[in-house]
Short mmCIF file of C-alpha atoms in Angstrom, two decimals:
data_model
loop_
_atom_site.label_atom_id
_atom_site.label_comp_id
_atom_site.label_asym_id
_atom_site.label_seq_id
_atom_site.Cartn_x
_atom_site.Cartn_y
_atom_site.Cartn_z
CA MET L 1 -133.24 -16.55 71.55
CA ALA L 2 -130.72 -19.37 71.60
CA ASP L 3 -127.99 -19.91 69.57
CA GLU L 4 -128.01 -23.65 69.48
CA LEU L 5 -131.18 -25.86 69.39
CA PRO L 6 -130.90 -30.04 70.40
CA LEU L 7 -132.46 -32.03 67.47
CA LEU L 8 -133.02 -35.87 67.10
CA LEU L 9 -133.06 -36.91 63.61
CA ALA L 10 -133.32 -40.41 62.51
CA SER L 11 -132.84 -41.30 66.32
CA GLU L 12 -129.24 -39.38 66.14
CA PRO L 13 -128.72 -36.44 68.27
CA LEU L 14 -127.62 -33.48 66.47
CA THR L 15 -127.30 -29.46 67.26
CA LEU L 16 -128.65 -26.93 65.04
CA LEU L 17 -126.38 -23.71 65.18
CA GLY L 18 -127.55 -19.99 64.67
CA SER L 19 -124.21 -19.50 62.73
CA ARG L 20 -125.82 -21.64 59.66
CA ALA L 21 -124.40 -24.99 60.73
CA LEU L 22 -125.00 -28.26 61.95
CA TYR L 23 -123.08 -30.26 64.61
CA TRP L 24 -122.92 -34.16 64.72
CA PRO L 25 -121.54 -34.92 68.43
CA ALA L 26 -121.02 -38.49 67.66
CA ARG L 27 -118.87 -38.07 64.78
CA GLN L 28 -117.31 -34.78 66.13
CA ALA L 29 -118.49 -33.25 62.85
CA LEU L 30 -119.65 -29.76 61.62
CA LEU L 31 -121.47 -29.72 58.46
CA ILE L 32 -121.93 -26.55 56.32
CA ALA L 33 -123.39 -26.31 53.02
CA ASP L 34 -122.91 -23.75 50.00
CA LEU L 35 -119.78 -21.79 51.23
CA HIS L 36 -119.32 -20.29 47.65
CA LEU L 37 -115.58 -19.06 48.19
CA GLY L 38 -114.85 -15.95 46.19
CA LYS L 39 -118.38 -14.96 45.27
CA ALA L 40 -118.50 -11.48 46.31
CA ASP L 41 -115.33 -10.94 44.18
CA VAL L 42 -117.26 -12.41 41.28
CA PHE L 43 -120.12 -10.02 41.95
CA ARG L 44 -117.57 -6.73 42.26
CA ARG L 45 -115.71 -7.81 39.03
CA SER L 46 -119.08 -7.85 37.27
CA GLY L 47 -119.62 -4.17 38.59
CA ILE L 48 -122.01 -5.12 41.52
CA ALA L 49 -121.07 -3.45 44.78
CA LEU L 50 -120.56 -5.20 47.61
CA PRO L 51 -118.47 -4.66 50.84
CA GLY L 52 -115.15 -6.49 50.92
CA GLY L 53 -114.30 -9.46 53.47
CA GLY L 54 -116.92 -11.79 52.38
CA THR L 55 -114.86 -14.81 52.17
CA ARG L 56 -112.81 -13.68 55.18
CA GLY L 57 -115.80 -12.97 57.13
CA ASP L 58 -117.13 -16.27 56.47
CA LEU L 59 -114.07 -18.36 57.31
CA GLN L 60 -113.82 -15.99 60.47
CA ARG L 61 -117.44 -17.56 61.25
CA LEU L 62 -116.57 -21.00 60.40
CA GLN L 63 -113.41 -20.81 62.85
CA SER L 64 -115.49 -19.40 65.42
CA LEU L 65 -117.68 -22.69 65.15
CA LEU L 66 -114.86 -25.02 65.11
CA ASP L 67 -113.21 -23.34 68.22
CA ALA L 68 -116.79 -23.63 69.99
CA HIS L 69 -117.40 -27.31 69.01
CA THR L 70 -114.80 -29.94 69.01
CA SER L 71 -114.42 -31.46 65.86
CA ARG L 72 -112.39 -33.93 63.72
CA GLU L 73 -114.04 -33.20 60.56
CA LEU L 74 -115.90 -30.62 58.48
CA TRP L 75 -118.27 -31.68 55.66
CA ILE L 76 -119.02 -29.04 53.20
CA LEU L 77 -122.03 -30.05 51.37
CA GLY L 78 -121.35 -28.72 47.79
CA ASP L 79 -120.65 -25.38 46.11
CA ILE L 80 -117.75 -24.92 48.12
CA LEU L 81 -116.50 -22.84 45.12
CA HIS L 82 -117.95 -19.71 43.05
CA GLY L 83 -115.60 -18.57 40.55
CA PRO L 84 -112.11 -18.56 39.65
CA VAL L 85 -109.66 -20.10 41.93
CA HIS L 86 -105.57 -19.36 41.39
CA ARG L 87 -104.32 -16.14 42.02
CA ALA L 88 -107.49 -14.96 43.83
CA ALA L 89 -107.08 -13.01 47.09
CA TRP L 90 -109.69 -15.47 48.56
CA TYR L 91 -107.75 -18.48 47.78
CA GLN L 92 -104.83 -17.29 49.78
CA GLN L 93 -107.17 -16.67 52.58
CA TRP L 94 -108.43 -20.35 52.48
CA LEU L 95 -104.78 -21.59 52.18
CA ALA L 96 -104.02 -19.72 55.38
CA TRP L 97 -107.14 -21.23 57.15
CA ARG L 98 -106.35 -24.42 55.99
CA GLU L 99 -102.86 -24.48 57.29
CA ARG L 100 -104.16 -23.32 60.81
CA ASN L 101 -106.52 -26.46 60.81
CA ALA L 102 -104.36 -28.82 59.25
CA THR L 103 -105.36 -31.75 61.71
CA LEU L 104 -109.14 -31.10 60.58
CA ASP L 105 -110.52 -33.71 58.01
CA VAL L 106 -112.35 -31.65 55.34
CA HIS L 107 -114.82 -33.39 53.21
CA VAL L 108 -116.43 -31.93 50.16
CA LEU L 109 -119.32 -33.05 48.28
CA ARG L 110 -119.25 -31.99 44.80
CA GLY L 111 -121.74 -29.26 43.82
CA ASN L 112 -123.01 -27.90 40.56
CA HIS L 113 -120.49 -24.71 41.14
CA ASP L 114 -117.66 -27.20 41.49
CA ARG L 115 -116.44 -27.88 38.33
CA GLN L 116 -112.80 -26.62 39.08
CA LEU L 117 -112.70 -28.43 42.55
CA PRO L 118 -110.74 -31.36 41.34
CA HIS L 119 -108.15 -28.99 40.07
CA ALA L 120 -108.38 -26.22 43.00
CA GLN L 121 -105.83 -27.87 45.60
CA LEU L 122 -107.82 -26.87 48.19
CA GLN L 123 -106.21 -29.78 50.32
CA VAL L 124 -109.85 -31.49 50.85
CA GLN L 125 -111.41 -34.75 50.15
CA ILE L 126 -113.91 -34.99 47.30
CA HIS L 127 -116.97 -36.65 47.09
CA ASP L 128 -120.06 -36.92 45.06
CA GLU L 129 -122.35 -38.46 47.90
CA VAL L 130 -121.40 -40.28 51.36
CA ARG L 131 -123.44 -42.59 53.20
CA LEU L 132 -122.82 -42.27 56.93
CA PRO L 133 -125.68 -44.08 58.60
CA PRO L 134 -128.29 -43.17 59.24
CA PHE L 135 -127.58 -40.26 56.98
CA LEU L 136 -126.84 -39.83 53.18
CA LEU L 137 -125.06 -36.43 52.82
CA ARG L 138 -125.36 -34.99 49.22
CA HIS L 139 -125.37 -31.62 47.77
CA GLU L 140 -128.86 -31.68 46.21
CA PRO L 141 -131.88 -32.75 48.53
CA MET L 142 -132.95 -35.91 46.78
CA PRO L 143 -134.76 -38.30 48.98
CA ASP L 144 -133.30 -42.03 49.65
CA ALA L 145 -135.04 -44.81 50.37
CA ALA L 146 -133.16 -46.43 53.07
CA LEU L 147 -131.23 -43.19 54.79
CA HIS L 148 -131.99 -39.62 56.06
CA VAL L 149 -130.57 -37.05 53.49
CA ILE L 150 -128.71 -34.02 54.54
CA ALA L 151 -128.17 -31.57 51.67
CA GLY L 152 -127.74 -28.18 50.81
CA HIS L 153 -128.48 -26.68 47.23
CA LEU L 154 -131.94 -24.88 47.64
CA HIS L 155 -130.45 -22.03 50.44
CA PRO L 156 -133.66 -21.86 52.01
CA GLN L 157 -134.82 -18.59 53.52
CA ILE L 158 -137.37 -17.42 56.05
CA ALA L 159 -139.31 -14.02 55.49
CA LEU L 160 -140.07 -12.27 58.21
CA PRO L 161 -142.07 -9.21 57.08
CA PRO L 162 -141.79 -7.28 60.80
CA LEU L 163 -138.12 -7.02 60.22
CA ARG L 164 -138.35 -6.58 56.45
CA ARG L 165 -135.73 -9.07 55.76
CA ARG L 166 -135.21 -13.03 54.76
CA PHE L 167 -133.03 -15.00 56.82
CA PRO L 168 -131.12 -18.29 55.86
CA ALA L 169 -133.11 -21.23 57.42
CA PHE L 170 -132.96 -24.78 58.13
CA TRP L 171 -135.57 -27.05 56.46
CA LEU L 172 -136.68 -30.14 57.83
CA ARG L 173 -138.76 -32.45 55.51
CA GLU L 174 -139.91 -35.75 55.41
CA ARG L 175 -136.55 -37.91 55.80
CA THR L 176 -134.63 -35.03 54.60
CA MET L 177 -133.14 -31.79 56.12
CA ILE L 178 -131.64 -28.74 53.86
CA LEU L 179 -129.16 -26.64 55.45
CA PRO L 180 -128.80 -22.70 55.17
CA ALA L 181 -126.12 -21.56 52.73
CA PHE L 182 -123.06 -20.46 54.75
CA SER L 183 -121.92 -17.87 52.50
CA THR L 184 -122.83 -14.47 53.38
CA PHE L 185 -123.63 -13.18 49.87
CA THR L 186 -126.13 -15.96 48.75
CA ALA L 187 -129.85 -15.41 47.73
CA GLY L 188 -132.00 -18.35 48.42
CA ILE L 189 -135.79 -19.50 47.73
CA VAL L 190 -138.48 -18.88 50.43
CA PRO L 191 -140.34 -22.50 50.55
CA ALA L 192 -143.91 -22.89 51.51
CA PRO L 193 -143.44 -25.80 54.06
CA ALA L 194 -145.85 -28.61 53.60
CA HIS L 195 -147.74 -30.07 56.58
CA GLY L 196 -145.46 -31.26 59.27
CA GLU L 197 -142.39 -29.51 57.85
CA ARG L 198 -140.15 -27.46 60.08
CA MET L 199 -138.68 -24.31 59.30
CA ILE L 200 -135.75 -22.83 61.47
CA ALA L 201 -134.41 -19.36 60.95
CA CYS L 202 -130.79 -17.95 61.45
CA VAL L 203 -131.14 -14.79 62.72
CA GLU L 204 -128.03 -12.84 63.74
CA GLY L 205 -126.58 -15.89 65.30
CA GLY L 206 -129.91 -17.15 67.05
CA LEU L 207 -132.39 -19.72 65.97
CA VAL L 208 -136.36 -18.82 65.34
CA GLU L 209 -138.58 -21.61 64.42
CA LEU L 210 -141.72 -20.92 62.76
CA PRO L 211 -144.97 -22.65 63.87
CA VAL L 212 -145.16 -25.92 62.42
CA ARG L 213 -148.22 -26.36 60.03
#
């Protein structure tokens, strides 16, 4: 089981990463979706028992990816936030991570959970959507007439019955790629791929592709 998979998308070489990310070598850019900073804290305040370290663990995984892949840019395709920002423990963890990566250009596409983003002072560049031909980066996977869309939002997963678990997955559709949620504590949908679509699961840092219909 490989932890990286080369992919030609819209004639552009990319690399799928088993740690739920996409690498674009030509731009030296790392792309992730649905980071949901602080989501575990919100659940715990609601009385839902979850182990600690959700945001810390996600940032450690992100740092490992940046250390392994030369990156000038990080693109977060929506829903960087999940819950209150200031005075939250995860916020200090984010600022420490941002200081460590001060020269990294961090871009965030505004998602449906990002209402507080303009006031969050996360030291990022905020966009609604961005055209980087041959791709259009946005949060919700709506198709585009001219460019290949790369998006998040849906949190696609694959159910592997022998393991009795669901795993986050890349969903490659016609002119659209939907990234898995990067956040550890995030549920999602198990789509029924249409003819010709590809589903590639992220399993313990490796990649497992389902047979194409």
